[in-house]
Coordinates of C-alpha atoms in Angstrom, one line a residue:
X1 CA -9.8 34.6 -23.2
X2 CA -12.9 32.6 -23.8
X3 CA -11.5 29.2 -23.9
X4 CA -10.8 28.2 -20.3
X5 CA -14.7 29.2 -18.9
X6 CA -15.9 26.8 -22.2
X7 CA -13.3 24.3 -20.8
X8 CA -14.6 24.3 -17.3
X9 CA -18.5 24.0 -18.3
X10 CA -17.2 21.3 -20.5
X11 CA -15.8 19.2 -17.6
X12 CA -18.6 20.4 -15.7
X13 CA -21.0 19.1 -17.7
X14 CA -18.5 15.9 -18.8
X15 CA -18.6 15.2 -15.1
X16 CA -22.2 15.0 -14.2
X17 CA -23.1 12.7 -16.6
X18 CA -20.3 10.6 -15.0
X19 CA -22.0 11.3 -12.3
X20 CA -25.4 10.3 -13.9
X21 CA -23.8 6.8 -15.0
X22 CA -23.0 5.9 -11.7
X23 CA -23.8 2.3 -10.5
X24 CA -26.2 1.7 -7.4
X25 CA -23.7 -0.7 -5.7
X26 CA -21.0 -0.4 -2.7
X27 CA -17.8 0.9 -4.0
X28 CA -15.0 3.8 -3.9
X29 CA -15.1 7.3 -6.0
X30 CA -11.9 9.7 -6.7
X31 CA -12.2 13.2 -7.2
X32 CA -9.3 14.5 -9.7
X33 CA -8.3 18.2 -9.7
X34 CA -7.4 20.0 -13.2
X35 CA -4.1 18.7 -13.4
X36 CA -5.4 15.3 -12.3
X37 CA -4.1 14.7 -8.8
X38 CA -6.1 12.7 -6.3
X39 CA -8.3 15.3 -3.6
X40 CA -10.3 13.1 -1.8
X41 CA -10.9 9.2 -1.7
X42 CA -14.8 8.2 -0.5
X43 CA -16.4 5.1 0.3
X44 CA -20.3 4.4 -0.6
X45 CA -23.1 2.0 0.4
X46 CA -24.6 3.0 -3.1
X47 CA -22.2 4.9 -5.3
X48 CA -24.8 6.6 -7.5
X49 CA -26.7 8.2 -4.4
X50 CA -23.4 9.2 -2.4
X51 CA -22.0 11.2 -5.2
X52 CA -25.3 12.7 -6.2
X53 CA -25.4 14.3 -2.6
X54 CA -22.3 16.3 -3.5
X55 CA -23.6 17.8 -6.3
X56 CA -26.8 18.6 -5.1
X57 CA -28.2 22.1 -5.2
X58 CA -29.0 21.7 -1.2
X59 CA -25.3 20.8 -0.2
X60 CA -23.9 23.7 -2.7
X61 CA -25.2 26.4 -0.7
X62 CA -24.7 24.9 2.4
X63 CA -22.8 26.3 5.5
X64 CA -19.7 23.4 4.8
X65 CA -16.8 25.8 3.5
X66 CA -14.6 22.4 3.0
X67 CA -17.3 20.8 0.9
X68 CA -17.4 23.8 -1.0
X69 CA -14.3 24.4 -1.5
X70 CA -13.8 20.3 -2.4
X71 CA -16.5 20.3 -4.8
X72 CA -15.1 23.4 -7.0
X73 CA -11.7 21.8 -7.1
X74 CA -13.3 18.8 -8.8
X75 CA -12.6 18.4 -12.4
X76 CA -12.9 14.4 -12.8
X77 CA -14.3 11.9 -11.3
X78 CA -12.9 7.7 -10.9
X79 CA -15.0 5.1 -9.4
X80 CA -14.3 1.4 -8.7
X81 CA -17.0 -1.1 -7.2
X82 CA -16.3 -3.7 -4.9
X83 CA -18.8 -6.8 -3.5
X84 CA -19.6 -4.8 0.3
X85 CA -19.0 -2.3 2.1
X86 CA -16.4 -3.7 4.7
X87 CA -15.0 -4.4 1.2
X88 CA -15.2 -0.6 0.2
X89 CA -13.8 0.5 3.7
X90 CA -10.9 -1.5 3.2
X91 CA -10.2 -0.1 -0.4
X92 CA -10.6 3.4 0.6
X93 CA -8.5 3.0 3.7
X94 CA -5.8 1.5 1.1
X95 CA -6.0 4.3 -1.6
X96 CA -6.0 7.1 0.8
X97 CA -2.9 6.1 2.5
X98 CA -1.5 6.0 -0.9
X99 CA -2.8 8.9 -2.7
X100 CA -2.9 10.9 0.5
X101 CA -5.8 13.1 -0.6
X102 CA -5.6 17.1 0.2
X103 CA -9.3 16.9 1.4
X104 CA -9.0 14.0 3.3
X105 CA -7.8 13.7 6.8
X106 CA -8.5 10.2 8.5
X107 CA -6.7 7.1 7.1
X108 CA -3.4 9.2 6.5
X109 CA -2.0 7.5 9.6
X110 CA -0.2 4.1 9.3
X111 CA -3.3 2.0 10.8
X112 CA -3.9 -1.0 9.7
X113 CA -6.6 -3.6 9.5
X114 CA -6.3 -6.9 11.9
X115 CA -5.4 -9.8 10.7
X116 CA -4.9 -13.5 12.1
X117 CA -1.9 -15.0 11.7
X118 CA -1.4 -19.0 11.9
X119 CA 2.3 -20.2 12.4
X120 CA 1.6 -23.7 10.4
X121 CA 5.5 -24.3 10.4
X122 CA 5.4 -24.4 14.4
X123 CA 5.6 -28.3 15.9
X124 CA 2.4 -27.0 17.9
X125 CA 0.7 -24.0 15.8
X126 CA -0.3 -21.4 17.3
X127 CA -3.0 -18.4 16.6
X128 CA -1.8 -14.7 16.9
X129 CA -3.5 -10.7 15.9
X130 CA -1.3 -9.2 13.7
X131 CA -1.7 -5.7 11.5
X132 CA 1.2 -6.9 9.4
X133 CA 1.4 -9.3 6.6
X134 CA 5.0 -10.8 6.5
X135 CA 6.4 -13.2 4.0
X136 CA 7.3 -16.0 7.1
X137 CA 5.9 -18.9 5.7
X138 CA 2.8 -18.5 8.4
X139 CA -0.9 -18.6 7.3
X140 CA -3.0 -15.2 7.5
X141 CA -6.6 -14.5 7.6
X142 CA -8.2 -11.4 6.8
X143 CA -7.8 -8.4 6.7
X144 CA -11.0 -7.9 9.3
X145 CA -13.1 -4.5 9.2
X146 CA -14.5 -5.2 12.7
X147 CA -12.0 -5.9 14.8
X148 CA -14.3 -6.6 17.5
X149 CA -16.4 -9.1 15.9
X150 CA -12.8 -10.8 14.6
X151 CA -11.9 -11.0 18.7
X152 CA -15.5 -12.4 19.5
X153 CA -14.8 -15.1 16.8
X154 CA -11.3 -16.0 17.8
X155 CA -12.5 -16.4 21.5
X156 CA -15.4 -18.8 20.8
X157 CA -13.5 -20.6 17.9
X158 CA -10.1 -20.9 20.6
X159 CA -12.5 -22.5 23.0
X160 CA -15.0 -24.8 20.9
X161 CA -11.5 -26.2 19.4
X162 CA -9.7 -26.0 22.4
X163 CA -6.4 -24.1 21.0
X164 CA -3.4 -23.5 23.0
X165 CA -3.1 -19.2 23.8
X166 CA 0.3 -19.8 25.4
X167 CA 3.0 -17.2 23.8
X168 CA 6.5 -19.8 23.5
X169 CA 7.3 -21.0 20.1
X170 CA 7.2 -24.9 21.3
X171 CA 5.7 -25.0 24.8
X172 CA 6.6 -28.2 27.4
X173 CA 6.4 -29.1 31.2
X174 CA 7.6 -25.7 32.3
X175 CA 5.1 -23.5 30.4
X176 CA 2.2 -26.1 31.4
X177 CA 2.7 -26.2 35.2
X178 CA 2.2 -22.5 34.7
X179 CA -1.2 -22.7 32.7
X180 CA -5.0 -23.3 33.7
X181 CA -6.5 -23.2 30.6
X182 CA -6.2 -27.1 30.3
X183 CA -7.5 -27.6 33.7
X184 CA -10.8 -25.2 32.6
X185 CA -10.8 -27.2 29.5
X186 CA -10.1 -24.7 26.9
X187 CA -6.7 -26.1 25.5
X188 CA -6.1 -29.7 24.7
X189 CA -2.6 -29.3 26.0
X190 CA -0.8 -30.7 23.1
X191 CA 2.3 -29.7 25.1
X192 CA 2.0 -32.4 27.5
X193 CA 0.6 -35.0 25.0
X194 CA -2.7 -34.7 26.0
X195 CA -3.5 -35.3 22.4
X196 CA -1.0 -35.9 19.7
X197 CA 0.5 -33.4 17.2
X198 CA -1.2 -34.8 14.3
X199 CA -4.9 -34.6 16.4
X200 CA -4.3 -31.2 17.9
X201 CA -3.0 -30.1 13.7
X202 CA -6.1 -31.4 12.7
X203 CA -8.1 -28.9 15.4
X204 CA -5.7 -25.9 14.0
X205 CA -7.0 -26.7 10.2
X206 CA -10.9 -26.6 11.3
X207 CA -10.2 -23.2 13.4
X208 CA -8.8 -22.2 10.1
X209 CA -11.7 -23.5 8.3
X210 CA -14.3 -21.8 10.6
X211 CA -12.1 -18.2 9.8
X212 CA -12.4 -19.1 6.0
X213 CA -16.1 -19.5 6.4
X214 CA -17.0 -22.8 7.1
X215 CA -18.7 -22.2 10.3
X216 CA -21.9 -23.0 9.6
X217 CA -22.4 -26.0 12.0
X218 CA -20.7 -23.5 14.9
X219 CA -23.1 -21.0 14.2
X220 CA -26.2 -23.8 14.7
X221 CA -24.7 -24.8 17.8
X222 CA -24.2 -20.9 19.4
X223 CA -28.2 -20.5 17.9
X224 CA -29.6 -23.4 20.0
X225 CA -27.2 -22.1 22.9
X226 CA -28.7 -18.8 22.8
X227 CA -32.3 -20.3 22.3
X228 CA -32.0 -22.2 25.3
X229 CA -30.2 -19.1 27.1
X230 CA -33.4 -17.0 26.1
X231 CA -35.9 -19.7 27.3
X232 CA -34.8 -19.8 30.8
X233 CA -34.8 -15.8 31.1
X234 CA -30.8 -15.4 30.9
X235 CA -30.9 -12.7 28.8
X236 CA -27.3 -11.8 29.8
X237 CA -26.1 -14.8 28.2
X238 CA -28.0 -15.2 25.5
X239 CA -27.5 -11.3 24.3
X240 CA -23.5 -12.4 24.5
X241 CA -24.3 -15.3 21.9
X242 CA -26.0 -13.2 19.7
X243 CA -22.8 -10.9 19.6
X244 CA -20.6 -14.1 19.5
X245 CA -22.9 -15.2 15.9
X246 CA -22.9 -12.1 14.8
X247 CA -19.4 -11.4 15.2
X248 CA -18.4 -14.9 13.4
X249 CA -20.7 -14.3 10.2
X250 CA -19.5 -10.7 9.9
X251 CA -15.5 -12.5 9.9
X252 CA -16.9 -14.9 7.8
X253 CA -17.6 -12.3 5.4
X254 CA -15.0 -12.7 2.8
X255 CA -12.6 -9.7 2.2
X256 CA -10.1 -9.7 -0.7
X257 CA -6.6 -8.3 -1.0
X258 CA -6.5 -4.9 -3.3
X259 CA -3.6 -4.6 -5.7
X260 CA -5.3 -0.8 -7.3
X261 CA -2.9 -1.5 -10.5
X262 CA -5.0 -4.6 -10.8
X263 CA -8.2 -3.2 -9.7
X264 CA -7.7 0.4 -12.2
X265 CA -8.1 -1.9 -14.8
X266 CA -11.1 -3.4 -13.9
X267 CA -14.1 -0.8 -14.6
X268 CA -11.4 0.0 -18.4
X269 CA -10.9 -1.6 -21.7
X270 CA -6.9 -2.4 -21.6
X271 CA -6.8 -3.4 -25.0
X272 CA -8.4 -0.3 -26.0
X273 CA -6.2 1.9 -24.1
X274 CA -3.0 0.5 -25.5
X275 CA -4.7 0.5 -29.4
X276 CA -5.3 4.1 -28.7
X277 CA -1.9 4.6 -27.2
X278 CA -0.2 3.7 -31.1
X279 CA -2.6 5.4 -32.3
X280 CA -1.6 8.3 -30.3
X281 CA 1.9 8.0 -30.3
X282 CA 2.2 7.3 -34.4
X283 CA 3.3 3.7 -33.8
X284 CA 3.5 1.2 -36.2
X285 CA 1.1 -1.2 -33.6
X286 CA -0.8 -1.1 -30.5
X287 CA 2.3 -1.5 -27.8
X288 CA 1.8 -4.9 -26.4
X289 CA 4.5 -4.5 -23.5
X290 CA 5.5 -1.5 -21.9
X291 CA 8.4 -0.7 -19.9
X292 CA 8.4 2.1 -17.5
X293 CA 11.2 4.0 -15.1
X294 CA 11.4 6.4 -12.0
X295 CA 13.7 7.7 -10.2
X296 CA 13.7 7.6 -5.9
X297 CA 15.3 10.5 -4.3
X298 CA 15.1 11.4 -0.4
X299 CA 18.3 11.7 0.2
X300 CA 22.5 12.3 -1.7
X301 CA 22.4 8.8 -0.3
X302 CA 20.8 5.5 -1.5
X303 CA 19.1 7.0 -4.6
X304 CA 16.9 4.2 -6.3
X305 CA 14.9 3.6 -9.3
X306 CA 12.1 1.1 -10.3
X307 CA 10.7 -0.3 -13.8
X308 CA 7.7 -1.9 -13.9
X309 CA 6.3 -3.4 -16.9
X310 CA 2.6 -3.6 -18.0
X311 CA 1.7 -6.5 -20.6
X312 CA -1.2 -5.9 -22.1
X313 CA -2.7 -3.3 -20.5
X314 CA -2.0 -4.6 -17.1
X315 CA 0.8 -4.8 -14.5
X316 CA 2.8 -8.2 -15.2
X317 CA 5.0 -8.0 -11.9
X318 CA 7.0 -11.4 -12.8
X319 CA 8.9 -8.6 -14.4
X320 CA 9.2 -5.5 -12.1
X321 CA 12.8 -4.6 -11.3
X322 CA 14.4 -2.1 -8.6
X323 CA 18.0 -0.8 -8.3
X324 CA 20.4 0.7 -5.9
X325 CA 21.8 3.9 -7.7
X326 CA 25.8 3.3 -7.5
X327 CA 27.8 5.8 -10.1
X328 CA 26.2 8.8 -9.1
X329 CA 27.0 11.4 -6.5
X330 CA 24.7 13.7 -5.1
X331 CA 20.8 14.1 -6.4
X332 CA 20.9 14.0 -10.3
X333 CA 18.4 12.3 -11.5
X334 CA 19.4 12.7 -15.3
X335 CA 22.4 10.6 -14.6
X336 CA 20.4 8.2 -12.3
X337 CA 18.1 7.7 -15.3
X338 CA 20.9 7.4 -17.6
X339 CA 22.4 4.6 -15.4
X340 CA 19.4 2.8 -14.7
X341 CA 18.5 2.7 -18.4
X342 CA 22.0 1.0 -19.1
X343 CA 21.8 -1.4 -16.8
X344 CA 18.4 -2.6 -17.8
X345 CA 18.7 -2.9 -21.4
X346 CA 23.1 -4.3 -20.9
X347 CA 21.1 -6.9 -19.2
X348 CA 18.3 -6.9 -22.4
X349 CA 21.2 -7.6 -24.5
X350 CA 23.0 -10.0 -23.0
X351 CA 20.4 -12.5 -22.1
X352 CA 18.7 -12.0 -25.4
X353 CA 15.2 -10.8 -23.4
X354 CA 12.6 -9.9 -25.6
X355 CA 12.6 -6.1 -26.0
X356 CA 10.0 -3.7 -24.9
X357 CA 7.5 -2.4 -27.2
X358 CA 7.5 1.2 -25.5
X359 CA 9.6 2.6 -22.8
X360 CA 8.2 4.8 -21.0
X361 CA 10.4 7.6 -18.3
X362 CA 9.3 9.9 -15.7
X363 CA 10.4 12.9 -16.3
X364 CA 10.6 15.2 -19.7
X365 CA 13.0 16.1 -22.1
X366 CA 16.3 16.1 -20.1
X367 CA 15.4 12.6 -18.7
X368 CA 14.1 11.1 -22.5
X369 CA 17.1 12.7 -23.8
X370 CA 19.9 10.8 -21.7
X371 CA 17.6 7.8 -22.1
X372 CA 18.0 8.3 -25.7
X373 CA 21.5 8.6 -25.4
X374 CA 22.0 5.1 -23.4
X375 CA 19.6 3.5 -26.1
X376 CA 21.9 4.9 -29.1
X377 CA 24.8 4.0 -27.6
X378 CA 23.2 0.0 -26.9
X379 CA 22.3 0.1 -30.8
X380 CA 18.2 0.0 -29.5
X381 CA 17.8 3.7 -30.9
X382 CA 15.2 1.6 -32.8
X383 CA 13.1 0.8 -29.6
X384 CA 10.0 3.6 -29.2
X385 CA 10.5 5.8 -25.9
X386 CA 8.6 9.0 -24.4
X387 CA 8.8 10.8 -21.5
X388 CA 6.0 12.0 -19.5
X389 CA 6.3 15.0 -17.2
X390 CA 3.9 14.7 -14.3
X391 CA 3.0 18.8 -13.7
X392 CA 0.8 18.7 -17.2
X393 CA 1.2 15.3 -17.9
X394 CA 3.1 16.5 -21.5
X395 CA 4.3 13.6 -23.7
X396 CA 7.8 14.1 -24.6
X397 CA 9.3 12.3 -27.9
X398 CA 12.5 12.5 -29.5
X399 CA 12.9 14.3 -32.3
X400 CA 10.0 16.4 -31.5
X401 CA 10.2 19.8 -29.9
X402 CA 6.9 20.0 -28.7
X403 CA 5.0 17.5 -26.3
X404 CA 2.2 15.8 -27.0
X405 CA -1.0 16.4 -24.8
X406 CA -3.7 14.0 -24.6
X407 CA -6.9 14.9 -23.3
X408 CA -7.1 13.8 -19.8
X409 CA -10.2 11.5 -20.3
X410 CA -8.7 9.2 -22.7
X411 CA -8.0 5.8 -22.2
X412 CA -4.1 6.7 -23.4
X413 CA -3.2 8.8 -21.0
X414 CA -4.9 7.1 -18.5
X415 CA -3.0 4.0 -19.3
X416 CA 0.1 5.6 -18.8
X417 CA -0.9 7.3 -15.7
X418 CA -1.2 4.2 -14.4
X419 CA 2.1 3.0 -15.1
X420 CA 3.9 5.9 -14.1
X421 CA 2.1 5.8 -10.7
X422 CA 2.8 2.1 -10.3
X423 CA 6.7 3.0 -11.1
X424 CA 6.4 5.6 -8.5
X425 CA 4.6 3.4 -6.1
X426 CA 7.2 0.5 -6.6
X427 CA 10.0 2.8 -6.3
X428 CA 8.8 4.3 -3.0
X429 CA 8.4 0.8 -1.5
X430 CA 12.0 0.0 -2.1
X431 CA 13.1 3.3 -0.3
X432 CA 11.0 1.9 2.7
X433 CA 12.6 -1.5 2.4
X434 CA 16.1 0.3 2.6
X435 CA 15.1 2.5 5.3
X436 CA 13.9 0.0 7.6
X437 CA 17.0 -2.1 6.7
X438 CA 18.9 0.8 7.8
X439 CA 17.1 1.8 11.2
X440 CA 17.8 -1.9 12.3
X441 CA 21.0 -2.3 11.5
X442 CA 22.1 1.6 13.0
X443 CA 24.2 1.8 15.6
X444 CA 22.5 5.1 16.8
X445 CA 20.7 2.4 18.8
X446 CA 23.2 2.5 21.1
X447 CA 22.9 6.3 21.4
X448 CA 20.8 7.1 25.0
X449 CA 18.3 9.2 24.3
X450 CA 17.5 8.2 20.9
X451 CA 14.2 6.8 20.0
X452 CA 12.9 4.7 17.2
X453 CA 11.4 8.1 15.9
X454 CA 14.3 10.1 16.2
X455 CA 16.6 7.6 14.8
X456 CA 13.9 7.4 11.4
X457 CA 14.0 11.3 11.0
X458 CA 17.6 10.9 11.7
X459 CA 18.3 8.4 8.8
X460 CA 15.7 10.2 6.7
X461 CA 17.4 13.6 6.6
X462 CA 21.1 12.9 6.3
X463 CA 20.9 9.7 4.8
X464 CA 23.4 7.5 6.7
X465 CA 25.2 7.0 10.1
X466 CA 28.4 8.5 8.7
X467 CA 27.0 12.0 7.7
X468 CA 25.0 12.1 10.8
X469 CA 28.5 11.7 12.5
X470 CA 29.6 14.5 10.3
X471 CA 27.3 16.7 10.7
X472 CA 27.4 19.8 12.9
X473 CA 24.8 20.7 16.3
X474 CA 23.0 23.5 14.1
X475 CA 22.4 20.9 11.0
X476 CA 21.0 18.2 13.5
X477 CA 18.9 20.4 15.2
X478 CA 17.5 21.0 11.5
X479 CA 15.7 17.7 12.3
X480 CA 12.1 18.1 14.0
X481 CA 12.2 16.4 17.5
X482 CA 16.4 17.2 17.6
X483 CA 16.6 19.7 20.2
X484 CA 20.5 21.0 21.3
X485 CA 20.7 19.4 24.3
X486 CA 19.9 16.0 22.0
X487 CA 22.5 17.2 19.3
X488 CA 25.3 17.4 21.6
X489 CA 24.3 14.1 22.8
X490 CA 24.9 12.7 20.1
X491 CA 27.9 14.0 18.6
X492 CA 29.3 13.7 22.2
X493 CA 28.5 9.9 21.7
X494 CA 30.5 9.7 18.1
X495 CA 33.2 11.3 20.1
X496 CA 33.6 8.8 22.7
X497 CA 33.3 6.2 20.1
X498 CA 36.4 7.9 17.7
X499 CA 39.1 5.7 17.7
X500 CA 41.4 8.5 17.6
X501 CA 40.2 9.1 21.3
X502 CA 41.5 5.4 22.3
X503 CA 38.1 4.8 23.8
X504 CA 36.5 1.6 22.7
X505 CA 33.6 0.7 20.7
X506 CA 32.5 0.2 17.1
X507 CA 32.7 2.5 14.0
X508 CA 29.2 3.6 13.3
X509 CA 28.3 1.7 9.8

């Protein structure tokens, strides 16, 4: 009865020198609950101050019942620094809509960060906002904290470079007669040959310059604007410059894409984390690569799984692999994990791949043993495997009746936290891909009435067009924003669309 209070002033006391150790430079903190799930994500100007203040005798027995009620829940602490503070707000916004935190409530939405996007492949590029990063072959910038200040540079650099704003992919006579800005002299109006292609490019590539950075001489020039703005009493235009320079040194601040599998390595030892992951797991060396599986369920349909692999301590996506789940029906995710685990290694065997030196599954004993089975029946029975159950994070092993548990501050388990969260990331991702895939190829489109919204929660639920179809007016008003009136709708609309009815139209796919 007296171990768990000894445990908790342990982790108590554990934690504040954590807390102690703490950097003074801009970065992001995690608060972990006992069985190590992400509660709140915070950014800091100065991480060693910002975390202090929770702690703090003051804020304990303050009127806050969140913050108290946060603050006994925490059991570890993570912390990652960063080179600013836009930086941090960027990581935090990132982690938050990962982790989704219990304690925290902004970010959770799907907002993202502008960008600028460059369509270099156009005959005459063009510049663009964007919040979405796409694999098109066009050029992006950012993302931008302050979206404002990224606006207020675009608008000076579109002017001092005179860039065409016009909206159609390869503008001519018919979009010119219908534009002024060549007449004010902010576009070179490359359109009409006002200047070449090859002199207007070479205007796109300094723009892209100035948004890299490389601004320096622009800034000079706004500086003796606003000088002479300020020496002739036109405050008004002067207080604008300043805004302008201010806005295009804060977007020439650089900001760096976050990959957090990358970055959880980068305040840990990987080497040491997979040396004391033999040591833990009684192998014969420290295991060099590591292959890792989860299974993707949110629906009986289009059940996936992903394997990442790690390669020395660290995520070496060159070799992450996802797949569709074909040979099972329904939600079983021991034969999912028994399929996925064939396919992989069928594939191991034929093309003579080097084999893993750990596998690693999500799940316990009834996913490691089918696993095993696969592995047997493949003659790898040789190859060393564990399962890790996410409630207690438990090691399961074969042959071994109980699991393993590892201390949760050890660089270990940590290690192969991280890979099970990358699987579960990675599989996740792939459900989205399919998802989307599936909303734009749906023929509930054609269904009045039904929204973008409705048609996700649609898919989301039953899976695919075809159960929707089947399914009866009290199971689709089981879906939120479904009312009756919308469920007969809708099956009315299948109806008219039957070809058994003789009324035309398509099968729904």
């Amino acid at each position: 009865m007296e171990s768990e209070p000894r445990t908790i002033h342990n982790s108590r006391e554990a934690l504040k020198e954590k807390v102690a150790t703490l950097p003074h430079k801009p970065g992001v903190y995690l608060y972990r609950d006992r069985l190590h799930r992400v509660i709140y994500v915070g950014k800091a100007r100065d991480l060693h101050k910002r975390v202090s203040q929770y702690f703090h005798p003051s804020r304990r027995h303050g009127w806050d019942v969140k913050l108290n009620a946060l603050v006994e829940c925490i059991y570890d602490l993570e912390h990652h620094v960063v080179k600013s503070e836009p930086e941090a707000l960027l990581l935090e916004g990132r982690l938050i809509k990962e982790f989704r935190p219990k304690y925290n409530v902004l970010f959770r939405d799907d907002k993202r960060f502008l960008m600028v996007k460059v369509t270099l492949d156009d005959p005459i590029p063009r510049f663009a906002f964007t919040r979405i990063k796409k694999d098109d072959g066009c050029r992006y910038f950012g993302p931008f904290v302050d979206s404002s200040a990224l606006r207020l540079a675009m608008e000076i650099i579109t002017k001092k470079y005179q860039l065409r704003s016009c909206k159609a992919h390869t503008p001519g006579e018919t979009e010119h007669k219908h534009c002024l800005n060549e007449a004010i002299k902010i576009c070179s109006a490359p359109c009409v040959l006002k200047i070449t292609q090859e002199e207007y490019r070479e205007r796109v590539m300094k723009a892209c310059a100035a948004l890299e950075g490389e601004n320096e001489e622009l800034i000079l020039e706004l500086e003796a604007q606003m000088q002479k703005a300020a020496a002739r009493l036109d405050f008004e235009k002067a207080g604008h410059l300043r805004d302008t320079i201010n806005g295009l040194k804060k977007t020439a601040q650089s900001t760096r894409k976050f990959d957090r599998a990358h970055l959880m390595v980068g305040n840990l030892d990987p080497q040491k984390d997979i040396e004391e992951l033999g040591v833990a797991l009684g192998l014969a060396s420290a295991p060099h690569t590591i292959e890792c599986f989860d299974i993707s369920n949110i629906s009986d349909n289009h059940i996936v799984a992903s394997m990442v692999c790690f390669t020395a301590g660290r995520p070496d996506k060159d070799h992450y692999r996802r797949y569709r789940i074909r040979g099972v029906e329904g939600q079983n995710d021991f034969a999912s994990m028994a399929e996925v685990i064939r396919r992989r290694y069928q594939r191991v065997l034929v093309q003579k791949i080097r084999q893993p030196d750990l596998i690693v599954v999500d799940g316990g004993k009834g996913q490691l043993s089918v696993a095993c089975k696969e592995l047997a029946t493949l003659g790898l029975s040789g190859v060393p495997i564990i399962g890790l159950a996410k409630e207690f994070e438990e090691i399961h092993r074969p042959e071994e009746s109980l699991p393993l548990r590892l201390p949760h501050d050890t660089g270990a388990l940590k290690l192969l936290q991280r890979i099970r969260d990358e699987a579960h990331r990675f599989a996740n991702g792939y459900h989205q891909i399919l998802l989307k895939q599936r909303i734009s190829e749906s023929v509930l489109d054609e269904i009045p009435g039904i929204s973008e919204t409705r048609k996700r929660r649609l898919l989301e639920h039953f899976g695919s067009v075809p159960l929707i179809r089947a399914a009866s007016p009290e199971e689709l008003c089981e879906v939120e924003g479904i009312s009756a009136r919308v469920a007969a709708d809708i099956l009315a609309w299948f109806k008219s669309r039957d070809p058994e009815t003789g009324s035309e139209g398509t099968e729904p796919r």
